[in-house]
Amino acid sequence: MDKFVIRGGAPLLGTVRISGAKNAALPCMAAALLTEDPVILENIPQVRDIETTRKLLAAMGAEVELGYGRAQHRTTIHCKNLASPEASYELVKTMRASTLVLGPLIARCGRARVSLPGGCAIGSRPIDLHIKGLESLGAKIVQDHGYVEATADRLKGAEIVFDKITVTGTEDLLMAATLAEGETLLQNCAREPEVADLAALLNKMGARIEGAGTATIRVKGVSKLKGAKHRIIPDRIEAGTFIIAGAMTSGDLNVTGCEPSHLGALLSKLHEVGVKTKHSADSVRVMGDHPLAAADIITEEYPGFPTDVQAQFMALATQAEGTSVITENIFENRFMHAQELLRMGANIKLEGRRAVIRGKSPLSAAAVLASDLRASASLVLAALVADGETIIDRVYHIDRGYENIEEKLRGVGAEIKRIGEIFPRRRGANG
Ligand code: UD1
């Protein structure tokens, strides 16, 4: 298992370029299941979850070309024949977003067998709302041996009100509804930019969707979708992580290739904390050479403060003067990074869904364990300002969602290297 070794203290200076959004790329790749024609997606980030999705689609019979570098982070997905509309536990267990194939498979093939995702480090994360919605569209769903087995004739449009706002649930139903007979009205939808990006692709494929990016989405079903070419939006969570890194390290960092309008809640909170930023149409420059002041955050659905930046904000709060209160509203168990930050010298008290952080605490390097994707990012941020050399274990979590994070950080002055597991040489039969 790879580890990061990070020596703290260097301000981040220069320019860093943001990759395509993993959370937009995943549903867009699943959308390719809806047509027999090739779908070409550009600005695909080179991260583990994309590779998992490639394997998932390939196992169903899709042809998936995935090229980086000169191939410009492009994937061509051709789902001409879907021999096996199944998603196995082996793949789903490593990436919950695999459940995004459920809606498209039912709509296109009339059947699907997808593993239930099971437990997850950050909370129970059920998919009951995906299932309930698909049933409203006419799918028959049973759960058997840990799998969701669905069958349907042609799906029928319906009015669906989500009991709770769900991002991938909205995306799953949106995809299913494109091929349903008649009109579907989805209410209390997630308004995340990634939902709007998926709808933009689907409309290029011939779908008739209105209102994506708002709470009410109207879909007029069509009988067939065609191929399309689409460029994935920039990753707002990666951008947010680098902006916080620039602020924490008292750096001067130009975060380019991003979409500042997707970063509203974070930027206004950072201004409250005392961070100075300037933005253009596609970049945010963060000038971190100012004292940081404590501020409270509450995670909410978009356009509120994103739960996916909560852990990174906690790392920043350890470096702010005063008491910050973080309330995690989306997931019930998303403070695992706090334990590791404590080991680095942070002053954090957990009270259920609230974390109280008293700063500013000087952080000192320690051996720490990454527990999930965004928790890992917060440990990287803490390590960048800690005294000494921090070793972060289990960085496969960060590889799920950050493209070349160590190269990007090194490019702007961080002292970070990746090391592989060093196995002790075995003495035995072969000497
Ligand atoms: C997506 C993002 C993830 C982000 C999360 C919240 C992707 C691939 N992942 O995850 O990075 O942290 O949104 O912004 O886009 N819920 C139910 N029943 C369901 C579905 C969800 O109770 O059927 C609950 C969840 O347990 C959670 C809340 O709804 O408490 C929001 O979850 P949801 O928006 O579905 O998260 P994901 O789509 O899994």
XYZ file of C-alpha atoms and ligand atoms in Angstrom:
470
model
C 0.000 0.000 0.000
C 1.379 3.383 -0.958
C 2.082 6.084 1.562
C 2.743 9.797 1.306
C 5.687 11.361 3.070
C 5.136 15.088 3.490
C 7.480 17.605 5.057
C 5.484 20.615 6.172
C 6.321 24.286 6.138
C 6.602 25.294 2.475
C 4.120 27.909 1.201
C 2.397 26.830 -2.016
C 3.371 29.207 -4.792
C 2.522 29.135 -8.492
C -0.206 27.665 -10.636
C -2.071 24.414 -10.329
C -4.523 23.091 -12.904
C -7.752 21.426 -11.862
C -8.897 18.158 -13.465
C -12.344 17.123 -14.618
C -14.937 16.357 -11.941
C -14.935 12.719 -10.864
C -18.498 13.045 -9.619
C -19.667 14.329 -13.002
C -17.595 11.838 -15.000
C -19.023 8.797 -13.181
C -22.711 9.396 -14.039
C -21.759 10.493 -17.562
C -19.941 7.190 -18.083
C -23.025 5.345 -16.808
C -25.174 7.361 -19.237
C -23.328 5.713 -22.138
C -25.261 2.538 -21.210
C -28.400 4.216 -22.549
C -27.368 4.085 -26.209
C -25.944 1.656 -28.780
C -23.804 4.452 -30.197
C -20.400 5.579 -28.942
C -20.311 8.317 -26.299
C -17.124 10.383 -26.148
C -16.263 12.112 -22.890
C -13.419 14.590 -22.501
C -11.687 15.980 -19.408
C -11.994 12.646 -17.627
C -9.817 12.692 -14.503
C -7.181 9.981 -14.166
C -8.365 8.564 -10.861
C -9.135 5.110 -9.491
C -12.952 5.466 -9.508
C -12.883 6.069 -13.259
C -10.846 2.911 -13.755
C -13.346 1.024 -11.584
C -16.194 2.310 -13.761
C -14.285 1.281 -16.895
C -14.016 -2.256 -15.496
C -17.675 -2.225 -14.493
C -18.840 -1.240 -17.989
C -16.399 -3.594 -19.702
C -17.692 -6.507 -17.587
C -21.153 -5.805 -19.008
C -19.892 -6.033 -22.571
C -19.137 -2.377 -23.294
C -16.072 -1.364 -25.273
C -14.316 1.324 -23.295
C -11.243 3.140 -24.537
C -9.625 5.320 -21.944
C -6.699 7.517 -22.904
C -4.749 10.061 -20.932
C -1.895 12.417 -21.758
C -1.843 13.149 -25.477
C -5.238 11.458 -25.761
C -6.459 14.386 -23.649
C -8.176 12.499 -20.890
C -10.783 11.158 -23.230
C -12.890 8.063 -23.040
C -14.982 6.516 -25.760
C -17.648 4.169 -24.471
C -19.504 1.965 -26.883
C -22.318 -0.097 -25.377
C -23.457 -1.786 -28.578
C -24.154 -5.130 -26.966
C -24.707 -5.411 -23.267
C -24.314 -9.126 -22.774
C -24.443 -9.039 -19.003
C -26.304 -6.148 -17.309
C -24.727 -6.858 -13.934
C -22.570 -5.039 -11.414
C -20.742 -7.432 -9.125
C -20.080 -6.960 -5.430
C -16.327 -7.019 -6.136
C -16.605 -3.733 -8.035
C -19.515 -2.100 -6.202
C -17.895 -2.547 -2.791
C -14.972 -0.326 -3.807
C -17.166 2.421 -5.211
C -20.726 3.132 -4.158
C -21.337 5.216 -7.265
C -21.525 1.899 -9.152
C -25.222 1.970 -8.291
C -25.485 4.645 -11.009
C -25.699 1.843 -13.564
C -28.998 0.600 -12.137
C -31.309 3.164 -13.768
C -29.671 3.081 -17.223
C -29.571 -0.743 -17.307
C -33.248 -1.098 -16.446
C -34.182 1.548 -19.003
C -32.059 0.101 -21.805
C -32.077 -3.667 -21.139
C -35.269 -4.146 -19.128
C -33.253 -5.939 -16.475
C -30.363 -5.342 -14.129
C -28.573 -7.125 -11.330
C -26.537 -4.779 -9.180
C -24.884 -5.524 -5.867
C -26.088 -3.581 -2.854
C -23.253 -1.293 -1.820
C -23.170 -2.352 1.832
C -21.600 -0.362 4.643
C -19.434 2.625 4.079
C -16.900 4.331 6.302
C -18.801 7.629 6.366
C -22.248 6.261 7.235
C -24.845 3.732 6.210
C -25.620 5.335 2.816
C -28.658 3.323 1.703
C -30.021 3.313 -1.879
C -33.686 3.018 -0.904
C -34.577 6.226 -2.739
C -33.068 4.941 -6.007
C -35.141 1.765 -5.638
C -38.355 3.520 -4.666
C -38.053 5.905 -7.603
C -37.341 3.153 -10.122
C -40.360 1.239 -8.803
C -42.482 4.338 -9.396
C -41.294 4.222 -13.011
C -42.606 0.656 -13.233
C -39.565 -1.493 -12.447
C -40.077 -4.664 -10.426
C -37.314 -4.903 -7.890
C -36.359 -7.683 -5.517
C -33.375 -7.988 -3.253
C -31.702 -11.340 -3.163
C -28.342 -12.522 -1.796
C -27.066 -8.959 -1.473
C -28.112 -8.000 -4.995
C -30.840 -5.739 -6.356
C -32.548 -7.567 -9.186
C -34.742 -5.440 -11.379
C -36.918 -6.174 -14.368
C -39.192 -3.937 -16.383
C -40.974 -3.650 -19.660
C -40.652 -0.137 -20.968
C -40.533 2.238 -17.981
C -43.431 4.680 -17.634
C -43.100 8.338 -16.705
C -44.273 9.244 -13.192
C -44.254 12.009 -10.619
C -41.593 11.371 -8.026
C -40.841 13.450 -4.944
C -37.541 12.493 -3.288
C -38.017 12.103 0.487
C -34.492 13.378 0.917
C -32.139 15.112 -1.472
C -29.801 12.581 -3.057
C -27.202 13.341 -5.721
C -26.686 9.937 -7.315
C -30.362 9.097 -6.680
C -31.383 12.118 -8.761
C -28.893 11.102 -11.466
C -30.003 7.470 -11.502
C -33.684 8.373 -11.943
C -32.910 11.107 -14.424
C -31.129 8.599 -16.649
C -33.898 6.021 -16.310
C -36.587 8.606 -17.123
C -34.967 9.610 -20.428
C -36.128 6.355 -22.045
C -39.445 6.043 -20.181
C -42.736 6.372 -21.978
C -44.300 9.778 -21.320
C -43.321 12.498 -18.909
C -41.508 12.225 -15.582
C -41.541 14.966 -12.989
C -38.772 14.701 -10.397
C -39.160 16.908 -7.336
C -36.845 17.763 -4.437
C -33.911 16.936 -6.733
C -30.247 17.526 -5.973
C -29.123 20.817 -7.531
C -25.420 19.938 -7.758
C -23.589 21.117 -10.913
C -22.768 17.466 -11.598
C -26.496 16.743 -12.075
C -26.740 19.613 -14.568
C -23.632 18.324 -16.371
C -25.169 14.864 -16.716
C -28.377 16.411 -18.079
C -26.341 18.426 -20.596
C -24.808 15.199 -21.909
C -28.172 13.404 -21.958
C -29.751 16.264 -23.914
C -26.908 16.045 -26.457
C -27.775 12.336 -26.728
C -31.341 13.285 -27.658
C -33.028 13.338 -24.244
C -35.567 16.022 -23.413
C -34.738 17.278 -19.947
C -35.622 20.638 -18.454
C -34.745 22.076 -15.071
C -31.609 20.071 -14.185
C -29.668 22.069 -11.607
C -32.940 23.109 -9.938
C -35.124 21.196 -7.489
C -37.675 20.270 -10.170
C -36.664 18.340 -13.264
C -39.044 17.511 -16.071
C -38.156 14.715 -18.510
C -40.088 13.912 -21.661
C -39.234 10.312 -22.461
C -37.886 9.345 -25.900
C -37.679 5.877 -27.440
C -33.985 5.972 -28.305
C -30.849 7.956 -27.477
C -27.858 8.480 -29.741
C -24.129 8.985 -29.272
C -22.651 12.350 -28.288
C -19.452 14.121 -27.349
C -19.221 16.001 -24.067
C -16.604 17.762 -21.951
C -16.827 17.113 -18.202
C -16.984 20.153 -15.884
C -14.017 20.969 -13.613
C -13.797 19.302 -10.214
C -15.043 21.806 -7.629
C -13.935 19.618 -4.724
C -10.367 19.347 -6.018
C -10.384 23.115 -6.631
C -11.665 23.727 -3.090
C -8.956 21.480 -1.652
C -6.171 23.399 -3.429
C -7.662 26.770 -2.503
C -7.637 25.722 1.162
C -4.066 24.443 0.737
C -2.984 27.852 -0.583
C -4.700 29.608 2.317
C -3.308 27.314 5.019
C 0.285 27.432 3.836
C 0.299 31.242 3.525
C 0.902 30.690 -0.146
C 0.034 32.529 -3.326
C -1.653 29.969 -5.521
C -3.432 30.353 -8.804
C -5.970 27.553 -9.141
C -6.797 27.388 -12.844
C -9.181 25.446 -15.051
C -11.894 25.640 -12.406
C -15.401 27.088 -12.315
C -15.553 29.767 -9.574
C -19.344 29.967 -9.796
C -19.484 26.396 -8.400
C -17.419 27.423 -5.377
C -19.690 30.119 -3.932
C -20.311 28.707 -0.429
C -16.668 27.819 0.095
C -15.300 31.137 -1.164
C -17.656 33.196 0.967
C -16.720 31.141 4.037
C -13.032 31.591 3.274
C -13.541 35.350 3.041
C -15.145 35.209 6.502
C -12.046 33.373 7.722
C -9.851 36.155 6.327
C -8.557 34.512 3.168
C -8.089 36.842 0.214
C -9.048 35.567 -3.222
C -9.415 37.001 -6.707
C -11.153 35.181 -9.461
C -11.464 35.269 -13.210
C -13.844 33.262 -15.401
C -11.919 30.032 -14.862
C -9.443 30.574 -12.055
C -9.194 31.499 -8.404
C -6.043 33.069 -7.021
C -5.693 32.590 -3.293
C -3.387 34.861 -1.344
C -2.967 33.234 2.024
C -0.583 35.573 3.764
C -3.132 36.831 6.314
C -4.072 35.598 9.790
C -7.013 33.178 9.755
C -10.019 33.664 12.031
C -12.373 30.905 13.214
C -15.738 30.441 11.456
C -18.581 27.943 11.728
C -19.818 25.788 8.859
C -22.858 23.594 8.333
C -22.683 21.128 5.464
C -25.674 21.191 3.178
C -26.764 20.131 -0.248
C -25.602 22.378 -3.111
C -25.500 25.373 -3.166
C -24.719 25.051 0.559
C -21.297 24.212 1.959
C -20.272 20.821 0.483
C -19.801 17.845 2.796
C -16.952 16.837 0.477
C -14.946 19.882 1.659
C -15.822 19.541 5.353
C -12.717 17.526 6.253
C -10.424 19.961 4.436
C -12.104 22.898 6.188
C -11.468 21.203 9.524
C -7.746 21.112 8.758
C -7.914 24.844 7.997
C -9.882 25.528 11.204
C -7.010 24.082 13.264
C -4.922 26.970 11.918
C -7.500 29.720 12.605
C -7.570 31.816 15.789
C -10.630 31.052 17.902
C -13.353 28.401 18.034
C -14.918 26.972 14.873
C -17.960 24.713 14.984
C -18.493 22.297 12.098
C -21.906 20.656 11.776
C -22.072 17.689 9.403
C -25.630 17.425 8.155
C -25.312 15.026 5.227
C -23.530 11.954 6.592
C -23.742 10.669 10.159
C -20.175 9.471 10.560
C -17.915 11.775 8.646
C -15.400 12.915 11.253
C -12.826 10.144 11.063
C -10.143 12.638 10.075
C -10.626 14.370 13.454
C -8.968 11.470 15.297
C -5.935 11.693 13.075
C -5.769 15.506 13.274
C -5.819 15.148 17.075
C -2.741 12.953 16.815
C -1.031 15.807 14.983
C -1.784 18.216 17.825
C -5.169 19.691 16.860
C -7.688 20.623 19.562
C -10.984 19.067 18.409
C -13.983 17.879 20.398
C -16.658 15.758 18.752
C -20.258 15.997 19.897
C -22.390 13.808 17.627
C -22.705 15.604 14.330
C -20.754 18.608 15.596
C -17.031 19.149 15.823
C -15.639 22.010 17.892
C -12.181 23.082 16.846
C -10.092 25.450 18.947
C -7.199 27.121 17.177
C -4.653 27.980 16.377
C -2.766 24.776 17.176
C 0.751 24.173 15.996
C 0.625 20.787 14.231
C 3.409 18.280 14.484
C 4.149 15.479 12.063
C 2.906 11.998 12.898
C 2.132 8.697 11.236
C -1.550 8.890 10.287
C -4.093 6.729 8.523
C -6.346 7.869 5.679
C -9.858 6.528 6.230
C -11.787 7.831 3.224
C -11.286 9.999 0.192
C -11.849 13.479 1.620
C -10.468 12.592 5.052
C -7.204 11.773 3.279
C -7.190 15.207 1.674
C -7.541 16.875 5.072
C -4.536 14.937 6.374
C -2.478 16.067 3.383
C -3.449 19.671 4.175
C -2.533 19.285 7.841
C 0.782 17.695 6.887
C 1.617 20.666 4.636
C 1.741 22.945 7.713
C 2.965 20.437 10.311
C 6.384 20.589 11.824
C 8.403 17.626 10.497
C 7.678 14.668 8.253
C 4.160 13.221 8.253
C 3.560 9.758 6.854
C 0.038 9.156 5.552
C -0.856 5.513 5.108
C -3.586 4.061 2.833
C -3.387 6.778 0.219
C -5.340 4.519 -2.140
C -8.312 6.409 -0.748
C -6.977 9.677 -2.161
C -6.156 8.007 -5.484
C -9.876 7.289 -5.887
C -10.606 10.949 -6.490
C -7.538 13.187 -6.848
C -5.503 13.085 -10.051
C -1.733 13.126 -9.452
C -2.137 15.053 -6.226
C 1.489 14.638 -5.233
C 2.786 15.876 -8.600
C 0.414 18.829 -8.534
C 1.490 19.746 -4.995
C 5.193 19.292 -5.795
C 4.730 21.572 -8.796
C 3.784 24.427 -6.461
C 6.504 23.855 -3.901
C 5.243 21.174 -1.495
C 7.679 18.569 -0.215
C 5.736 15.388 -0.842
C 6.723 11.980 -2.099
C 4.968 8.670 -2.550
C 6.524 5.521 -1.232
C 5.380 1.945 -1.772
C 5.054 -0.632 0.953
C 8.492 -1.855 1.893
C 8.189 -5.590 2.528
C 10.856 -7.067 4.741
C 12.881 -9.581 2.684
C 11.838 -13.070 3.657
C 14.503 -15.534 4.575
C 13.417 -19.101 3.996
C 13.414 -21.790 1.388
C 15.055 -19.549 -1.177
C 17.508 -18.058 1.269
C -22.744 12.045 -3.752
C -21.281 12.256 -4.062
C -20.472 12.333 -2.783
C -21.049 13.398 -1.855
C -22.550 13.192 -1.665
C -23.204 14.341 -0.916
C -21.041 11.147 -6.204
C -20.493 10.014 -6.973
N -20.833 11.140 -4.878
O -22.848 10.797 -3.050
O -19.122 12.653 -3.116
O -20.416 13.317 -0.598
O -23.214 13.106 -2.939
O -22.953 15.553 -1.554
O -21.610 12.067 -6.763
N -29.641 8.661 1.134
C -30.677 7.853 1.540
N -31.238 7.006 0.604
C -30.812 6.944 -0.684
C -29.761 7.788 -1.091
C -29.193 8.649 -0.164
O -31.065 7.867 2.697
O -31.377 6.161 -1.465
C -29.008 9.582 2.097
C -27.532 9.286 2.351
O -27.351 8.270 3.312
C -27.015 10.634 2.801
C -27.867 11.620 1.982
O -29.002 10.887 1.564
O -27.254 10.830 4.173
C -27.183 12.200 0.778
O -26.609 11.159 0.026
P -26.435 11.238 -1.541
O -26.647 12.636 -2.017
O -27.232 10.159 -2.170
O -24.892 10.878 -1.700
P -24.270 10.104 -2.911
O -25.078 10.394 -4.131
O -24.010 8.685 -2.519
